[in-house]
Coordinates of C-alpha atoms in Angstrom, one line a residue:
M28 CA -18.6 -1.3 20.9
E29 CA -19.7 0.3 17.7
L30 CA -19.9 -1.8 14.6
Y31 CA -17.2 0.2 12.8
E32 CA -14.7 -0.8 15.5
L33 CA -15.0 -4.5 14.7
N34 CA -12.3 -6.1 12.6
L35 CA -13.2 -7.8 9.3
W36 CA -13.4 -11.4 10.6
H37 CA -15.8 -10.5 13.4
L38 CA -17.9 -8.5 10.9
I39 CA -18.2 -11.4 8.5
M40 CA -19.2 -13.7 11.4
G41 CA -21.6 -11.2 12.8
L42 CA -23.4 -10.8 9.5
Q43 CA -23.5 -14.5 8.8
E44 CA -24.9 -15.1 12.3
K45 CA -27.4 -12.2 11.9
K46 CA -26.2 -10.4 15.0
F47 CA -26.6 -7.2 12.9
S48 CA -27.6 -6.3 9.4
A49 CA -25.5 -5.1 6.5
S50 CA -27.6 -1.9 6.6
E51 CA -26.6 -1.3 10.2
L52 CA -23.0 -1.8 9.4
Y53 CA -23.2 0.5 6.4
E54 CA -24.8 3.2 8.6
S55 CA -22.1 2.8 11.3
C56 CA -19.3 3.2 8.8
K57 CA -21.0 6.1 7.0
K58 CA -21.5 8.0 10.3
R59 CA -17.9 7.4 11.2
I60 CA -16.7 8.9 7.9
D61 CA -19.1 11.8 8.4
S62 CA -17.6 12.5 11.8
C63 CA -13.9 12.3 10.8
E64 CA -13.4 13.1 7.1
E65 CA -13.4 16.9 7.5
N66 CA -10.3 16.6 9.7
I67 CA -8.5 13.6 8.2
H68 CA -9.3 14.0 4.5
A69 CA -8.6 10.4 3.7
L70 CA -10.9 10.4 0.6
I71 CA -10.9 12.1 -2.7
T72 CA -14.3 10.8 -3.7
R73 CA -17.1 9.5 -1.5
T74 CA -19.2 6.7 -2.9
D75 CA -21.5 5.8 0.0
D76 CA -24.5 6.4 -2.3
I77 CA -23.1 3.7 -4.6
A78 CA -22.5 1.4 -1.6
A79 CA -26.1 2.0 -0.5
N80 CA -27.3 0.8 -3.9
Q81 CA -25.1 -2.2 -3.6
L82 CA -26.9 -3.2 -0.4
N83 CA -29.9 -4.0 -2.5
E84 CA -28.0 -6.4 -4.7
S85 CA -28.1 -10.1 -4.0
N86 CA -24.7 -11.4 -3.2
S87 CA -23.6 -14.5 -1.2
G88 CA -19.9 -13.8 -1.3
I89 CA -17.8 -13.8 1.9
L90 CA -17.6 -10.0 1.9
S91 CA -21.3 -9.5 1.3
G92 CA -22.3 -6.2 3.1
I93 CA -18.7 -5.3 4.1
P94 CA -17.7 -1.7 3.4
T95 CA -14.3 -0.9 1.9
I96 CA -12.2 1.9 0.4
I97 CA -9.7 1.6 -2.4
K98 CA -6.9 3.8 -3.5
D99 CA -7.8 6.3 -6.2
N100 CA -5.3 4.9 -8.7
L101 CA -7.5 1.7 -9.0
C102 CA -10.0 2.0 -11.9
T103 CA -13.7 1.8 -11.0
K104 CA -16.2 1.6 -13.8
G105 CA -18.2 4.8 -14.1
I106 CA -16.7 6.2 -10.9
K107 CA -14.4 9.2 -10.9
T108 CA -10.7 8.0 -10.8
T109 CA -8.0 10.7 -10.4
A110 CA -4.8 9.2 -9.1
A111 CA -4.8 12.4 -7.1
S112 CA -3.9 14.5 -10.2
K113 CA -5.7 17.3 -11.9
I114 CA -4.7 16.0 -15.3
L115 CA -7.3 13.2 -15.3
G116 CA -10.0 15.7 -14.6
D117 CA -13.4 14.0 -14.2
W118 CA -12.4 10.8 -15.9
R119 CA -14.6 7.8 -15.2
P120 CA -13.1 4.6 -16.4
P121 CA -15.1 2.2 -18.6
Y122 CA -13.8 -0.8 -16.7
D123 CA -12.9 -2.0 -13.2
A124 CA -9.5 -2.9 -11.9
T125 CA -9.4 -6.6 -11.4
A126 CA -8.6 -6.4 -7.7
W127 CA -11.7 -4.3 -7.1
K128 CA -13.7 -6.6 -9.4
F129 CA -12.8 -9.5 -7.2
L130 CA -13.8 -7.6 -4.1
R131 CA -17.0 -6.4 -5.6
N132 CA -17.9 -9.9 -6.8
S133 CA -17.4 -11.1 -3.2
G134 CA -19.9 -8.5 -2.0
A135 CA -17.8 -5.6 -0.8
L136 CA -19.4 -2.2 -0.7
L137 CA -17.4 0.7 -2.0
M138 CA -17.5 3.7 0.4
G139 CA -14.9 5.8 -1.4
K140 CA -11.7 6.4 -3.3
A141 CA -8.7 7.1 -1.1
N142 CA -6.4 10.1 -1.3
M143 CA -2.8 9.5 -2.2
D144 CA 0.3 11.2 -3.5
E145 CA -0.2 12.2 -7.1
F146 CA 0.3 9.2 -9.4
A147 CA 1.7 7.4 -6.3
M148 CA 4.8 9.6 -6.3
G149 CA 5.6 10.5 -2.7
G150 CA 6.0 9.2 0.8
T151 CA 3.7 11.5 2.9
C152 CA 0.3 11.9 1.1
E153 CA 0.9 15.6 0.9
K154 CA 1.5 15.6 -2.8
S155 CA -2.1 15.3 -3.9
A156 CA -3.9 17.8 -6.1
Y157 CA -6.8 17.5 -3.6
G158 CA -4.8 18.4 -0.4
P159 CA -3.0 16.3 2.2
T160 CA -4.3 13.5 4.3
H161 CA -3.7 13.8 8.1
N162 CA -2.6 10.9 10.3
P163 CA -5.7 9.9 12.5
N164 CA -3.4 9.3 15.5
D165 CA -2.0 12.9 15.4
L166 CA -3.6 15.3 12.9
S167 CA -0.4 17.4 12.7
R168 CA 1.5 14.5 11.2
V169 CA 1.6 12.7 7.9
P170 CA 0.0 9.3 7.4
G171 CA 2.8 8.2 5.0
G172 CA 2.5 7.7 1.3
S173 CA 1.7 7.2 -1.3
S174 CA -1.2 5.1 0.0
G175 CA -1.8 7.4 3.0
G176 CA -5.6 7.7 2.5
S177 CA -6.1 4.0 2.4
A178 CA -4.1 3.5 5.6
A179 CA -5.7 6.4 7.4
A180 CA -9.2 5.2 6.5
V181 CA -8.6 1.8 8.2
S182 CA -6.8 3.4 11.2
A183 CA -9.7 5.8 11.8
G184 CA -12.4 3.1 11.5
Y185 CA -14.0 4.2 8.2
V186 CA -13.8 0.6 7.0
P187 CA -12.3 -2.7 8.3
F188 CA -9.9 -3.0 5.3
S189 CA -8.8 -1.1 2.2
L190 CA -6.6 -1.5 -0.9
G191 CA -3.4 0.4 -1.7
S192 CA -0.5 0.0 -4.0
D193 CA 3.2 -0.3 -3.3
T194 CA 5.9 0.7 -5.7
G195 CA 8.7 1.4 -3.2
G196 CA 7.1 1.1 0.2
S197 CA 3.7 2.8 -0.4
I198 CA 1.8 0.2 1.6
R199 CA 4.3 -0.7 4.2
Q200 CA 5.3 2.8 5.3
P201 CA 1.8 4.2 5.7
A202 CA 0.7 1.1 7.6
A203 CA 3.6 1.7 10.1
Y204 CA 2.8 5.4 10.4
C205 CA -1.0 4.9 10.9
G206 CA -0.8 1.8 13.1
V207 CA -2.4 -0.9 10.9
Y208 CA -1.2 -4.0 9.1
G209 CA -0.2 -3.7 5.5
F210 CA 0.8 -6.3 3.0
K211 CA 2.8 -5.9 -0.2
P212 CA 2.5 -9.3 -2.1
T213 CA 5.0 -11.0 -4.3
Y214 CA 5.1 -9.3 -7.7
G215 CA 2.7 -11.2 -9.9
M216 CA 0.6 -12.5 -7.0
V217 CA -2.2 -9.9 -7.5
S218 CA -3.3 -8.6 -10.9
R219 CA -2.2 -5.1 -11.8
Y220 CA -4.9 -4.7 -14.5
G221 CA -6.7 -1.4 -13.9
L222 CA -4.0 0.0 -11.7
I223 CA -2.8 3.4 -13.0
S224 CA 0.9 2.7 -13.3
Y225 CA 3.8 4.5 -11.7
G226 CA 6.6 1.9 -12.2
S227 CA 5.1 -1.1 -14.0
S228 CA 7.8 -3.5 -13.0
L229 CA 7.6 -2.4 -9.3
D230 CA 3.9 -1.7 -8.6
Q231 CA 1.9 -4.2 -6.6
I232 CA -1.6 -4.0 -5.1
G233 CA -2.1 -5.1 -1.5
P234 CA -4.5 -4.7 1.5
F235 CA -4.5 -2.8 4.8
A236 CA -6.4 -4.1 7.8
R237 CA -6.3 -4.1 11.6
T238 CA -5.4 -7.8 12.0
V239 CA -3.2 -10.2 10.0
R240 CA -6.1 -12.6 9.7
D241 CA -8.1 -9.9 7.9
L242 CA -5.2 -9.5 5.5
Q243 CA -5.3 -13.2 4.8
I244 CA -9.0 -13.0 4.0
I245 CA -8.5 -10.3 1.4
M246 CA -5.4 -12.0 -0.1
S247 CA -7.5 -15.1 -0.6
I248 CA -9.9 -13.1 -2.7
I249 CA -7.6 -10.8 -4.8
S250 CA -4.8 -13.3 -5.5
E251 CA -6.7 -15.2 -8.1
Y252 CA -5.0 -15.5 -11.5
D253 CA -6.0 -12.9 -14.1
P254 CA -5.2 -13.4 -17.8
M255 CA -5.6 -9.6 -18.4
D256 CA -2.2 -9.1 -16.6
S257 CA 0.7 -10.8 -18.3
S258 CA 2.8 -10.4 -15.2
C259 CA 0.2 -12.2 -13.1
F260 CA 1.6 -15.7 -12.6
R261 CA 0.9 -18.6 -10.3
E262 CA 3.0 -21.7 -10.0
K263 CA 0.5 -23.1 -7.5
K264 CA -2.7 -22.1 -5.7
H265 CA -1.7 -20.2 -2.5
D266 CA -3.6 -21.0 0.6
F267 CA -4.2 -18.0 2.8
T268 CA -6.4 -19.8 5.3
Y269 CA -5.9 -18.7 8.9
N270 CA -4.1 -21.4 11.0
E271 CA -3.8 -21.3 14.8
N272 CA -1.4 -24.2 14.9
I273 CA 1.6 -22.6 13.2
S274 CA 5.0 -22.3 14.7
L275 CA 8.2 -20.3 14.2
K276 CA 10.4 -22.9 15.9
G277 CA 13.6 -23.3 13.9
K278 CA 12.7 -20.6 11.5
R279 CA 15.6 -18.3 10.6
V280 CA 15.0 -14.6 10.9
A281 CA 17.8 -12.3 9.6
L282 CA 18.9 -8.7 10.3
V283 CA 20.7 -7.0 7.4
K284 CA 24.4 -6.3 8.3
E285 CA 24.7 -3.2 6.2
F286 CA 21.7 -1.6 7.9
Q287 CA 23.1 -1.9 11.4
D288 CA 25.1 1.4 11.1
F289 CA 22.0 3.4 10.1
T290 CA 20.5 5.6 12.8
L291 CA 17.0 4.7 13.9
E292 CA 14.7 6.9 16.1
S293 CA 14.6 5.3 19.5
P294 CA 11.0 4.0 19.3
I295 CA 11.9 2.1 16.1
S296 CA 15.1 0.6 17.6
E297 CA 13.3 -0.4 20.7
A298 CA 10.6 -2.1 18.6
M299 CA 13.3 -4.0 16.8
K300 CA 14.7 -5.3 20.1
R301 CA 11.2 -6.3 21.4
T302 CA 10.3 -8.0 18.2
Q303 CA 13.6 -10.0 18.1
K304 CA 12.8 -11.1 21.7
I305 CA 9.3 -12.2 20.6
L306 CA 10.8 -14.2 17.7
E307 CA 13.4 -15.8 19.9
D308 CA 10.8 -16.7 22.5
E309 CA 8.8 -18.4 19.7
G310 CA 11.8 -20.5 18.8
A311 CA 13.1 -18.6 15.8
I312 CA 16.9 -18.3 15.2
I313 CA 18.1 -14.7 14.8
K314 CA 21.0 -14.3 12.5
E315 CA 22.7 -11.8 10.2
V316 CA 22.9 -11.6 6.4
S317 CA 25.0 -9.3 4.2
L318 CA 22.9 -7.5 1.6
P319 CA 24.5 -4.5 -0.1
V320 CA 21.6 -2.8 -1.9
I321 CA 21.3 0.0 -4.5
A322 CA 18.3 1.1 -6.5
A323 CA 16.9 3.5 -9.3
L324 CA 14.4 2.4 -11.9
A325 CA 11.1 3.9 -10.8
M326 CA 11.6 7.4 -12.3
S327 CA 12.5 6.0 -15.7
E328 CA 9.3 3.9 -15.8
A329 CA 7.3 6.8 -14.5
H330 CA 8.4 8.9 -17.5
T331 CA 7.2 6.2 -19.9
N332 CA 3.9 5.6 -18.1
L333 CA 3.0 9.3 -17.9
E334 CA 3.6 10.0 -21.6
R335 CA 0.1 8.6 -22.2
Y336 CA -1.7 11.5 -20.5
D337 CA -1.9 13.7 -23.6
V338 CA -5.5 15.1 -22.8
V339 CA -6.6 14.4 -26.4
R340 CA -9.0 11.7 -25.3
Y341 CA -9.9 12.4 -21.7
G342 CA -8.8 14.4 -18.6
Y343 CA -7.9 18.0 -17.8
T344 CA -7.7 20.4 -20.8
V345 CA -7.5 24.0 -21.8
N346 CA -9.7 25.7 -24.4
D347 CA -7.9 28.9 -25.2
S348 CA -4.5 27.6 -26.5
A349 CA -3.1 28.9 -29.7
G350 CA -2.3 25.5 -31.1
I351 CA -1.7 21.8 -30.4
K352 CA 1.8 22.4 -29.1
E353 CA 0.8 25.1 -26.6
M354 CA -2.2 22.9 -25.5
F355 CA 0.2 20.0 -24.7
E356 CA 2.6 22.3 -22.9
R357 CA 0.0 24.1 -20.8
V358 CA -2.0 21.0 -19.9
R359 CA 1.0 19.0 -18.7
S360 CA 2.4 22.0 -16.9
E361 CA -0.9 22.8 -15.2
G362 CA -2.2 19.3 -14.8
F363 CA 0.8 17.6 -13.2
G364 CA 2.1 18.6 -9.7
S365 CA 5.7 19.6 -9.0
E366 CA 6.8 16.2 -7.7
V367 CA 5.4 14.3 -10.7
K368 CA 7.0 16.8 -13.1
A369 CA 10.3 16.5 -11.3
R370 CA 10.2 12.7 -11.8
I371 CA 9.1 12.9 -15.4
I372 CA 12.1 15.2 -16.1
A373 CA 14.5 12.9 -14.3
G374 CA 13.1 9.9 -16.1
T375 CA 13.3 11.6 -19.4
C376 CA 17.0 12.4 -18.8
L377 CA 17.7 8.8 -17.7
T378 CA 16.1 7.2 -20.7
E379 CA 17.4 9.8 -23.3
P380 CA 19.3 7.8 -26.0
T381 CA 22.7 9.1 -25.1
R382 CA 22.2 8.2 -21.4
C383 CA 20.0 5.2 -21.5
E384 CA 22.8 2.7 -21.7
E385 CA 24.8 4.4 -19.0
Y386 CA 21.9 4.8 -16.5
Y387 CA 18.7 2.9 -17.2
V388 CA 20.3 -0.2 -18.7
A389 CA 22.9 -0.2 -15.9
A390 CA 20.1 0.2 -13.3
T391 CA 18.3 -2.9 -14.7
K392 CA 21.6 -4.8 -14.3
V393 CA 21.9 -3.6 -10.7
R394 CA 18.3 -4.7 -10.2
T395 CA 19.2 -8.3 -11.3
L396 CA 22.1 -8.3 -8.9
I397 CA 19.8 -7.1 -6.1
A398 CA 17.4 -10.0 -6.9
Q399 CA 20.3 -12.4 -6.9
E400 CA 21.5 -11.1 -3.5
F401 CA 18.1 -11.6 -2.0
A402 CA 17.9 -15.1 -3.5
R403 CA 21.2 -16.0 -1.9
A404 CA 20.1 -14.5 1.4
F405 CA 16.9 -16.5 1.5
G406 CA 19.0 -19.6 0.8
E407 CA 20.2 -19.2 4.4
T408 CA 17.3 -17.5 6.1
D409 CA 13.5 -17.6 6.1
F410 CA 12.6 -14.0 6.8
I411 CA 14.3 -10.6 7.1
L412 CA 13.3 -8.3 9.9
Q413 CA 13.8 -4.5 9.4
P414 CA 12.1 -1.1 9.9
A415 CA 9.4 0.0 7.5
S416 CA 10.8 3.5 8.2
P417 CA 13.7 4.7 10.3
T418 CA 11.5 7.4 11.8
L419 CA 8.1 8.0 13.2
P420 CA 5.7 10.1 11.0
G421 CA 6.9 13.6 10.5
K422 CA 4.9 16.8 10.8
I423 CA 2.8 17.9 7.8
G424 CA 4.8 20.5 5.9
D425 CA 8.2 19.3 7.0
S426 CA 8.8 16.8 4.2
G427 CA 11.8 17.4 2.0
H428 CA 13.9 19.0 4.7
D429 CA 16.2 16.0 5.1
S430 CA 16.8 14.4 1.7
L431 CA 19.4 12.0 3.1
K432 CA 17.0 10.6 5.7
E433 CA 14.4 10.2 2.9
Y434 CA 16.7 8.2 0.7
E435 CA 17.8 6.1 3.7
A436 CA 14.2 5.3 4.3
D437 CA 13.8 4.1 0.7
L438 CA 16.6 1.6 1.3
Y439 CA 14.4 -0.3 3.8
T440 CA 11.5 -0.6 1.3
L441 CA 12.4 -0.1 -2.4
P442 CA 14.8 -3.1 -2.8
V443 CA 11.8 -5.4 -1.8
N444 CA 10.0 -4.1 -4.9
L445 CA 13.1 -4.3 -7.1
A446 CA 13.4 -8.0 -6.2
G447 CA 9.6 -8.6 -6.4
L448 CA 9.4 -9.9 -2.8
P449 CA 6.5 -9.9 -0.4
G450 CA 6.6 -7.6 2.7
L451 CA 4.5 -7.4 5.8
S452 CA 4.2 -4.2 7.7
F453 CA 3.1 -5.0 11.3
F454 CA 2.0 -3.1 14.4
T455 CA 4.3 -3.4 17.4
G456 CA 2.7 -0.9 19.9
Y457 CA 2.7 2.8 20.6
Y458 CA 5.1 5.5 21.5
G459 CA 2.9 8.0 23.3
D460 CA 0.0 8.4 20.8
L461 CA 2.0 7.4 17.8
P462 CA 2.0 3.8 16.5
V463 CA 5.3 2.0 15.8
G464 CA 5.5 -0.5 12.9
L465 CA 8.2 -2.7 11.4
Q466 CA 8.3 -5.0 8.4
L467 CA 9.1 -8.7 7.8
I468 CA 10.2 -9.7 4.3
G469 CA 10.0 -13.1 2.7
A470 CA 11.3 -14.9 -0.4
R471 CA 9.4 -14.8 -3.6
W472 CA 6.1 -16.7 -3.3
S473 CA 6.4 -17.1 0.5
D474 CA 3.4 -14.9 1.0
T475 CA 1.4 -17.4 3.0
E476 CA 4.3 -18.3 5.3
L477 CA 5.0 -14.6 5.8
L478 CA 1.5 -13.8 6.9
N479 CA 1.5 -16.9 9.2
A480 CA 4.6 -15.4 10.9
G481 CA 2.7 -12.2 11.2
V482 CA -0.2 -14.0 13.0
I483 CA 2.3 -15.2 15.6
I484 CA 3.8 -11.8 16.1
E485 CA 0.4 -10.3 16.5
R486 CA -0.4 -12.6 19.4
H487 CA 2.3 -10.8 21.3
T488 CA 1.8 -7.2 20.1
G489 CA -2.0 -7.2 19.8
S490 CA -4.2 -5.3 17.4
P491 CA -4.1 -1.5 17.1
K492 CA -6.9 0.6 18.5
I493 CA -9.1 2.8 16.4
A494 CA -7.6 6.3 16.1
N495 CA -9.9 9.0 17.4
E496 CA -7.9 12.2 16.9
G497 CA -10.0 13.1 13.8
V498 CA -13.4 13.0 15.4
K499 CA -15.3 16.3 15.3

């Protein structure tokens, strides 16, 4: 077995026991990226030269010598950060995102910045100014979005774990599509400082990995309190330690009544049945909850967050404009992609003074109702089981052909962000060559319990294999 095939826990143990060196691990991951990246295109910027320099630094952290990749909307000091948009140009932040700082201080080596949908606006990783990412399990298919590059990199064996961000499913759906585990923490569990915002009240940073135990390791590092983020809050210290002696006996796992009439592709519905059986065999009680959900805040917040990109201080610019007004118009027209511009326009309309009360303020009230509904549901259940997507990954170039199905897919993921809940996307097996994933949702601050439940499920479903479709 090649070193790049090992999961994070085994790599940590192997390095500590000196079964191999950090240099050998670095070379193994670098060669893997070299052999796959031309076909998969999971990265916007490669930084393996920076990782090589990190190898010479003295670090005794738990991740010392472990390669990683982070989504390109996480700021990295002195390293190009684009959010997959032309408008940021060659911008190199003067500071690190806190989540990356925690990983770096623990010894992680940065191998690259992952491709994504521009400013995290999309669900396929096709809406990048730098071209689409391909699913490592089937190069003709999308990896999901917006954190598609981060998920694809772990699936293909570039690195044992990566970081993404989730505004409405952008960790959970790509994890399901690529056949890895992905975790969206409770809002406020992980600092958002240094994350280029899409919807500030929805965004949350989280990890991808090939085992739940590996997710627990990363969460124990990045969930530290950060005073730089006013939304980062901790009532108590959360313990993400792996525990083999956990049980689901007596735990209540619910299915959402309103979702039962939705159409799922057969591999997804079969995975739901298999997972229900696993949970019942482990002693869990399957029940039903009523949870009528509606949602629409992200576009309004995107409009506000993207106003800051005026190209006066940094980023993409034009030098032949007739004046300041033409410069702004041309830069924002040329610098933003079509999806981002559509969402800016929608957000502008929703927050325009004559409509703000009717739409945005009303949406915030609906959001409160959604959070209250979830709170009531978790008064009578411990977890909610549902798809991460109603479909398997589609073909590249086919997105946008079925708007109704895309909105239906959002209903499985976006309400979790609106209520600030944690969600675990977990691997259930394969349908042919394509992985099939589902998600388990918990109450606010139940992140440790949710990951523990994932450990039990993984004992039955196993860990995903390294995807080899992208190898030259």
